[in-house]
PDB file of C-alpha atoms in Angstrom:
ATOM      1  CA  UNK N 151      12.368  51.630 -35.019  1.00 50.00           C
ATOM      2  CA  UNK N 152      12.635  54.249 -32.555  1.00 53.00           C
ATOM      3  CA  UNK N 153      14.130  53.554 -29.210  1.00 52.00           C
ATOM      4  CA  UNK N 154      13.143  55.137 -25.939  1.00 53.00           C
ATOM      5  CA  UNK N 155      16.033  57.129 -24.037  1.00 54.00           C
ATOM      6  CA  UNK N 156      17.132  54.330 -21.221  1.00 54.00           C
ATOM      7  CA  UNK N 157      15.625  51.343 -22.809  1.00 53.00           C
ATOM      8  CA  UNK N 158      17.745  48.696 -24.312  1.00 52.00           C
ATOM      9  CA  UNK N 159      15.789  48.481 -27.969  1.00 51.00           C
ATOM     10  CA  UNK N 160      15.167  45.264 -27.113  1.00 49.00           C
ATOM     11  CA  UNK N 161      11.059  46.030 -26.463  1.00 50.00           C
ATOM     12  CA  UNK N 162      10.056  43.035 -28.995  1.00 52.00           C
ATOM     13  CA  UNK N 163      11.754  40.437 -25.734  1.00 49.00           C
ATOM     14  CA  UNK N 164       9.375  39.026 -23.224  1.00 53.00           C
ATOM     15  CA  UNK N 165       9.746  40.744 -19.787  1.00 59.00           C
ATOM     16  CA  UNK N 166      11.892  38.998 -16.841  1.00 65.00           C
ATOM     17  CA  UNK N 167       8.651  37.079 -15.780  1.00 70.00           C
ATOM     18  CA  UNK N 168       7.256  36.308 -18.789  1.00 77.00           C
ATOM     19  CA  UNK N 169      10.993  34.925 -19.809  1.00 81.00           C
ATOM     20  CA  UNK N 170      11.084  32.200 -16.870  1.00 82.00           C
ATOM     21  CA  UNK N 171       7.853  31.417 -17.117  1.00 82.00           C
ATOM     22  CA  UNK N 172       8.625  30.234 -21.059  1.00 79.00           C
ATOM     23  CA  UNK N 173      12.241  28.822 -19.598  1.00 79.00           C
ATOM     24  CA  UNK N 174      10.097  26.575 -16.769  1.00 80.00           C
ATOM     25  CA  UNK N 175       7.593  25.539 -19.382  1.00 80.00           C
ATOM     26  CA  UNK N 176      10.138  24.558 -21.704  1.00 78.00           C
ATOM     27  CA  UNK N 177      12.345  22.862 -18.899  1.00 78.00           C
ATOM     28  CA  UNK N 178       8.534  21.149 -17.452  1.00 79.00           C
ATOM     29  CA  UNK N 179       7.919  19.879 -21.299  1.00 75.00           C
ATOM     30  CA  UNK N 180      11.243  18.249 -21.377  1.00 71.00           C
ATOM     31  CA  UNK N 181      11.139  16.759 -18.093  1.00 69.00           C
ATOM     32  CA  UNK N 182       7.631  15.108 -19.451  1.00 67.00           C
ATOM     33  CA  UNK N 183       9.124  13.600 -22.589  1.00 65.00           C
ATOM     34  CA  UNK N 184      12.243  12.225 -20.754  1.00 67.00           C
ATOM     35  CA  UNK N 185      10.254  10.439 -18.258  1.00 64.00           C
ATOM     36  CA  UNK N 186       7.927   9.100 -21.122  1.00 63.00           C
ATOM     37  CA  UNK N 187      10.697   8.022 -23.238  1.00 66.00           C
ATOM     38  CA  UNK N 188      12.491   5.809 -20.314  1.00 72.00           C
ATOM     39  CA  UNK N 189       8.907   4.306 -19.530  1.00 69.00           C
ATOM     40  CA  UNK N 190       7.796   5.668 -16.837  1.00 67.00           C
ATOM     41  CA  UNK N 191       4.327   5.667 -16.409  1.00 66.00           C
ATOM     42  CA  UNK N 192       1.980   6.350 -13.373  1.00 67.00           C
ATOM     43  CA  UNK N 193       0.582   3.207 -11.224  1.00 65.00           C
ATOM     44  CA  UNK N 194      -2.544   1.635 -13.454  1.00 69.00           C
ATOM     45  CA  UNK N 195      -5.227  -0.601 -11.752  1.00 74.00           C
ATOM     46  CA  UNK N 196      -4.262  -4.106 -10.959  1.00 77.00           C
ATOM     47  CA  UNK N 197      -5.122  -6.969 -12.845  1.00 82.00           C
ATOM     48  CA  UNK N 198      -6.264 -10.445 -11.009  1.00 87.00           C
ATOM     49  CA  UNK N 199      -5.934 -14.116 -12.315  1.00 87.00           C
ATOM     50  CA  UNK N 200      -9.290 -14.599 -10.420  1.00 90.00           C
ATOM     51  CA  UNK N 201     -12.678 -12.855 -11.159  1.00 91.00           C
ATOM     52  CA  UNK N 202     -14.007 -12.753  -7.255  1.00 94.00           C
ATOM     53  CA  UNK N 203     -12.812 -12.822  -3.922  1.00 95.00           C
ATOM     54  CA  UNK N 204     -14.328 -13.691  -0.638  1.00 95.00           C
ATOM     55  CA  UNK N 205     -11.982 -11.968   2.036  1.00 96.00           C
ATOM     56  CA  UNK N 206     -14.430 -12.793   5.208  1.00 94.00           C
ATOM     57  CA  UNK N 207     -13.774 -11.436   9.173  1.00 90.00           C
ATOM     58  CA  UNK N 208     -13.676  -7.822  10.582  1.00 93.00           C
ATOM     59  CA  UNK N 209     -10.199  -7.135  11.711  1.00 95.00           C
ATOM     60  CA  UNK N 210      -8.827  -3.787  10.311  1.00 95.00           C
ATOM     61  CA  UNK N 211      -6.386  -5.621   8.255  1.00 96.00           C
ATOM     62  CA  UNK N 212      -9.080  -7.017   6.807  1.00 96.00           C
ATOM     63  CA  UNK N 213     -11.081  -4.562   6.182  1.00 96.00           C
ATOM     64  CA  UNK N 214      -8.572  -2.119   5.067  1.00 97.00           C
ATOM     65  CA  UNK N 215      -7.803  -5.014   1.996  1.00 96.00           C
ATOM     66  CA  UNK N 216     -11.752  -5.860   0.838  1.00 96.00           C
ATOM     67  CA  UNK N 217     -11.412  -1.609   0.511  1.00 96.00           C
ATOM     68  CA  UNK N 218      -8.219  -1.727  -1.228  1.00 95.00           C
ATOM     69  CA  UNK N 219      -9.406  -4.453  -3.463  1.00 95.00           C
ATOM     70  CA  UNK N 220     -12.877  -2.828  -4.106  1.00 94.00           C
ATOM     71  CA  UNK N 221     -10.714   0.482  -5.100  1.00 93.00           C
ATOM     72  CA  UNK N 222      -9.012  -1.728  -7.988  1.00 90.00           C
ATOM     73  CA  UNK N 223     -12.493  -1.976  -9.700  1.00 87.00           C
ATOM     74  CA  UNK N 224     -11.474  -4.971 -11.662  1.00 88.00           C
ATOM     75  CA  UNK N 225     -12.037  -7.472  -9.117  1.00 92.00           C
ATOM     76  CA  UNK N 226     -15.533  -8.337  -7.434  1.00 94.00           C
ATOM     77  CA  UNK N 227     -14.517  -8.488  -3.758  1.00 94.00           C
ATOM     78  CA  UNK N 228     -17.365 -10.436  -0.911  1.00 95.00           C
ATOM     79  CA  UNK N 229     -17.131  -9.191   2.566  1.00 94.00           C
ATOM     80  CA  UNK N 230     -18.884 -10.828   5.089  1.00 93.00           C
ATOM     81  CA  UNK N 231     -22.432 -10.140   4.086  1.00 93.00           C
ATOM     82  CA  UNK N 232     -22.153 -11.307   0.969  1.00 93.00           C
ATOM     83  CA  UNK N 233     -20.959 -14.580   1.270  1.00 90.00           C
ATOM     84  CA  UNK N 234     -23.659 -15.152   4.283  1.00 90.00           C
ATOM     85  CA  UNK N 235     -25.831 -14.271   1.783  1.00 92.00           C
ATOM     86  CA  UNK N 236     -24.215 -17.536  -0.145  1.00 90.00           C
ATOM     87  CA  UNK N 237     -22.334 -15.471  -3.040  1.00 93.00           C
ATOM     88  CA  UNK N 238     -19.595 -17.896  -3.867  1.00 93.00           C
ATOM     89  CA  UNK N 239     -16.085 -16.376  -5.296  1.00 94.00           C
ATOM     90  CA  UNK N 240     -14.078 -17.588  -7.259  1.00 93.00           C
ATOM     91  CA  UNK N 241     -10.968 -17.348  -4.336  1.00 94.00           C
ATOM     92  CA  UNK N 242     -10.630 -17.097  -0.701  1.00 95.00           C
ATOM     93  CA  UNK N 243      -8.830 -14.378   1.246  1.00 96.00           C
ATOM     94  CA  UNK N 244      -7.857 -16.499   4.894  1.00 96.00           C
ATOM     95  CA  UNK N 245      -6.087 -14.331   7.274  1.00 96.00           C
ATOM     96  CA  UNK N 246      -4.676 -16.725   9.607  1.00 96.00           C
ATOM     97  CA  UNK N 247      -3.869 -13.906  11.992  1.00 94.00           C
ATOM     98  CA  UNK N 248      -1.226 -11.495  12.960  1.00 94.00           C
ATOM     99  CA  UNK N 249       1.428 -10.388  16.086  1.00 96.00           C
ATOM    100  CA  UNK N 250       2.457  -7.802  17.391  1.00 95.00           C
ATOM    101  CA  UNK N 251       5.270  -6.786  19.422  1.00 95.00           C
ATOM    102  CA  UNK N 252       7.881  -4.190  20.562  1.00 92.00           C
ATOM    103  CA  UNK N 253      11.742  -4.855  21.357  1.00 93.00           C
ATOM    104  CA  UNK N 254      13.265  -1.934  23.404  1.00 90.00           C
ATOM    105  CA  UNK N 255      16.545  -0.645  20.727  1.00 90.00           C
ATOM    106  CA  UNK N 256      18.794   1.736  23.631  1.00 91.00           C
ATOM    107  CA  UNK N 257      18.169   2.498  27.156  1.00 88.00           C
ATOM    108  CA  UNK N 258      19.515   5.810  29.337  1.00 89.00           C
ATOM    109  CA  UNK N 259      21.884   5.263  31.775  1.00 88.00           C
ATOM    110  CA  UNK N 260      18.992   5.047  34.277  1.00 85.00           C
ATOM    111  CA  UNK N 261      18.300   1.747  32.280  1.00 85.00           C
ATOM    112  CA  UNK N 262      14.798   3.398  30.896  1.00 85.00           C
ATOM    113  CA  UNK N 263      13.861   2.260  27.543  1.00 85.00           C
ATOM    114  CA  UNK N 264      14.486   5.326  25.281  1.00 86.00           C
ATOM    115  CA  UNK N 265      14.180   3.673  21.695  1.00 92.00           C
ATOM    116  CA  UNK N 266      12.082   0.790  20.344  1.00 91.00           C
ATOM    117  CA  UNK N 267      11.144  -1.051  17.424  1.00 94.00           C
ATOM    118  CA  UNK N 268       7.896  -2.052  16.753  1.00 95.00           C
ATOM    119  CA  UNK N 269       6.604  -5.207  14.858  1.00 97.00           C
ATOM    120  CA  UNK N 270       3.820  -6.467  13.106  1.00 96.00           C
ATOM    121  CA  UNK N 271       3.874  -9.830  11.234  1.00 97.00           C
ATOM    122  CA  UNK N 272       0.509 -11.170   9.490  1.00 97.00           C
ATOM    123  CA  UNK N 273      -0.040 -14.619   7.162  1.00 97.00           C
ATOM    124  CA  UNK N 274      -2.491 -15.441   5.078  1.00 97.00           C
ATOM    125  CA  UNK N 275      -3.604 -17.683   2.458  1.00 96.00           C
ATOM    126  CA  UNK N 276      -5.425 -18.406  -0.585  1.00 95.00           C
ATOM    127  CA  UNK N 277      -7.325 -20.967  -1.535  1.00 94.00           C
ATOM    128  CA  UNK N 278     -10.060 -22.372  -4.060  1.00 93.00           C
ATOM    129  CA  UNK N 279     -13.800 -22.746  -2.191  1.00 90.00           C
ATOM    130  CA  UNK N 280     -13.013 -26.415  -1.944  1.00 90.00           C
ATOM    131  CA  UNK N 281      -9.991 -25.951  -0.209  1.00 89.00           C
ATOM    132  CA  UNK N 282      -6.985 -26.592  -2.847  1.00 91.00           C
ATOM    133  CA  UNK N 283      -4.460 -23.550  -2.447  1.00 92.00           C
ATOM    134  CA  UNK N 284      -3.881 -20.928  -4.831  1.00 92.00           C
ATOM    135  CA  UNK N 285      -1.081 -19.181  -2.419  1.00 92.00           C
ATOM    136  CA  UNK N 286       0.711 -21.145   0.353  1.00 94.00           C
ATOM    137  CA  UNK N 287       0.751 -19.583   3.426  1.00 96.00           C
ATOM    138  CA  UNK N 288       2.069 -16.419   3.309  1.00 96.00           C
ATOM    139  CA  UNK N 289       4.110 -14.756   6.550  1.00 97.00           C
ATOM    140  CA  UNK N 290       4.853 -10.647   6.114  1.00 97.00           C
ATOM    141  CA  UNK N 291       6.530  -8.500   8.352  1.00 97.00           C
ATOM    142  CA  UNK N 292       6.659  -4.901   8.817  1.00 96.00           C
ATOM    143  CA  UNK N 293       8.788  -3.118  11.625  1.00 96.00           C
ATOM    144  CA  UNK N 294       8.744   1.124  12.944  1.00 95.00           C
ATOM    145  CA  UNK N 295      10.773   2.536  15.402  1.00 94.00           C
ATOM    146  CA  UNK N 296       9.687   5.024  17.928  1.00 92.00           C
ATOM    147  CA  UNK N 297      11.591   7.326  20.339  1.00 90.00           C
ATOM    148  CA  UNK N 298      10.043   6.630  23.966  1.00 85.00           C
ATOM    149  CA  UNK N 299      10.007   8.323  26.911  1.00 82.00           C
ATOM    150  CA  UNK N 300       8.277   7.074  30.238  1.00 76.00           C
ATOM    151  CA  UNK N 301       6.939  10.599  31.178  1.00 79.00           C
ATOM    152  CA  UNK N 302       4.824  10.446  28.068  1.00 82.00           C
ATOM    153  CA  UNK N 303       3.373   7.051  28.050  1.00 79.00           C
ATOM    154  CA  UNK N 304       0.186   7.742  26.869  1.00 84.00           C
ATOM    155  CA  UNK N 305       1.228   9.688  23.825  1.00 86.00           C
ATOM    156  CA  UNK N 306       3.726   7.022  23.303  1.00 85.00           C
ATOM    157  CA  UNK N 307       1.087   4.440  23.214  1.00 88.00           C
ATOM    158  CA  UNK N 308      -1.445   6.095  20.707  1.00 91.00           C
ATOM    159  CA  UNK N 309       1.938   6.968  18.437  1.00 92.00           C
ATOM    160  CA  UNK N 310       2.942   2.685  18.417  1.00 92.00           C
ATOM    161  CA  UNK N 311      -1.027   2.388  17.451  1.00 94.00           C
ATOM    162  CA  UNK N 312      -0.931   5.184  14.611  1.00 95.00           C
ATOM    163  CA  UNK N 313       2.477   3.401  13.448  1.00 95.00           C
ATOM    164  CA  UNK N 314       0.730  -0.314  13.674  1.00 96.00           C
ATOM    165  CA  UNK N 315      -2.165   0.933  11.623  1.00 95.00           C
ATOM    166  CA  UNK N 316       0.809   2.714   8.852  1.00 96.00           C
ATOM    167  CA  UNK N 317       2.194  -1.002   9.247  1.00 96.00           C
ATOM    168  CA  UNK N 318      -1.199  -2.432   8.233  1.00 97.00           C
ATOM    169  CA  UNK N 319      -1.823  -0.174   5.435  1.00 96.00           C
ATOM    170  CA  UNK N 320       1.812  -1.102   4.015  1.00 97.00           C
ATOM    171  CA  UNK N 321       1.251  -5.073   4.738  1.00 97.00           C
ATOM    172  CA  UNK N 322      -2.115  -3.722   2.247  1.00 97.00           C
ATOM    173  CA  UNK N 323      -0.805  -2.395  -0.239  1.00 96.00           C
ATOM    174  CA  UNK N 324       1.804  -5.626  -0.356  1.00 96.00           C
ATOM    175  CA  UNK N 325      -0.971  -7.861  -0.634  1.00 96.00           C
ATOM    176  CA  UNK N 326      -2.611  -6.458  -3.484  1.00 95.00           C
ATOM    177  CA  UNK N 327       0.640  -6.279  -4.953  1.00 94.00           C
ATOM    178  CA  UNK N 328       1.045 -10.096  -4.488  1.00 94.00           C
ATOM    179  CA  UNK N 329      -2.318 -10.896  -5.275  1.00 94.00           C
ATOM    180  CA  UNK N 330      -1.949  -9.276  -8.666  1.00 92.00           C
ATOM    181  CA  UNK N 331       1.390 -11.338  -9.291  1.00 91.00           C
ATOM    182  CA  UNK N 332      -0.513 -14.507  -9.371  1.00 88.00           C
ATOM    183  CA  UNK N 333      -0.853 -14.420 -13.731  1.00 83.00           C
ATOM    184  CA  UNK N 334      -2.776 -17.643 -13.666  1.00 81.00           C
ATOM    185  CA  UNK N 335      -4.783 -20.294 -11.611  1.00 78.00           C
ATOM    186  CA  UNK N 336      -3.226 -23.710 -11.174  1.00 72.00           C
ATOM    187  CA  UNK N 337      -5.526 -26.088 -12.692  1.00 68.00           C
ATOM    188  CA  UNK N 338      -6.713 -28.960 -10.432  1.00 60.00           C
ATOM    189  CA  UNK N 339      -4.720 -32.301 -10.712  1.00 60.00           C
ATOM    190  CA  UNK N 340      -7.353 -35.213 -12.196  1.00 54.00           C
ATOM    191  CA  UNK N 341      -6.533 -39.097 -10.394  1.00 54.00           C
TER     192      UNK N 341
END
C-alpha cells in the first residue's frame, strides 16, 4: 500500500464526520434498546370498562373531554346532539360544575399585589342512565401562579385565562386517565 506524503496511512478510516455520525448512531441504537429493555414504552390508547359515553353541556371543560375521549377511538362518546337525538350510552359524564379563583401570594411595599395563584377546582360524576353511580363524585384541583403587575392589567387578565384554559386541559387529560382506571362496572345489587 502506498502512502501519500502527509497522510497518516490510515485512508481505509471513515473521515471525522463520517466517524461521529457512526459513534451517535451507535450511542442512538443503545439508548433504544436500554429504554426497551426497562419497559418503557410510548403512551397507547386508553381502554374503557364502558362501551359509550354521554358527556352532555357546552362548557369548554366539557367539550375539551367529549374531544379527548373521541381522540381515544375506543370509546363511542354522545355530545349533546346525539343523545337529543335519543342515543342512549352505556355511562354518563355529569359535570357538576367548577370554581375559580385567585389568592394574591406577595405584595410590594406599596401593598400592590405582585404575585398570585390561580385556582380551578371541577367535580364530576358518573353514573348508569338510571341513575346508580359508577364514580362518586369526584372534586379536582389544579392551581398556576402568575407574576402581576397593576400597570398591565389587561395582559394580566388574558395570561390568568390562557393559564385557566392550560388548567382545563390538565383537569382533561386527568379525567381520561381516571376514566380508564375504572377496569370493570359494578353490577347492580338484586332485592
Amino acid at each position: 500500500m502506498r502512502t501519500v506524503p502527509g497522510s497518516s496511512g490510515f485512508s481505509d478510516l471513515p473521515s471525522g464526520g463520517l466517524r461521529r455520525r457512526a459513534l451517535l448512531m451507535a450511542l442512538t441504537s443503545g439508548a433504544v434498546a436500554g429504554l426497551g429493555a426497562c419497559g418503557f414504552k410510548l403512551r397507547q390508547a386508553e381502554h374503557f370498562a364502558f362501551s359509550s359515553i354521554a358527556v352532555p353541556g357546552k362548557l369548554p371543560f366539557e367539550q375539551k373531554l367529549r374531544r379527548a375521549l373521541k381522540i381515544q377511538g375506543t370509546i363511542e362518546v354522545l355530545g349533546p346532539e346525539e343523545i337529543n337525538a335519543g342515543k342512549k350510552a352505556q355511562a354518563h359524564f355529569n359535570y357538576l360544575g367548577d370554581e375559580r379563583s385567585s389568592n394574591v401570594v406577595s405584595t410590594n411595599a406599596a401593598g400592590m399585589a405582585t404575585e398570585m395563584t390561580l385556582y380551578l377546582g371541577i367535580s364530576y360524576r358518573v353514573t348508569f342512565p338510571d341513575g346508580r353511580e359508577i364514580v362518586p363524585t369526584v372534586k379536582m384541583t389544579q392551581s398556576r401562579d402568575i407574576a402581576y403587575n397593576t400597570t398591565a392589567a389587561l395582559a394580566k387578565a388574558s395570561e390568568s385565562e390562557l393559564l385557566y384554559n392550560d388548567m382545563i386541559t390538565e383537569l382533561v387529560q386527568q379525567t381520561v386517565r381516571r376514566l380508564a382506571a375504572i377496569r370493570s362496572l359494578p353490577v347492580p345489587q338484586t332485592p
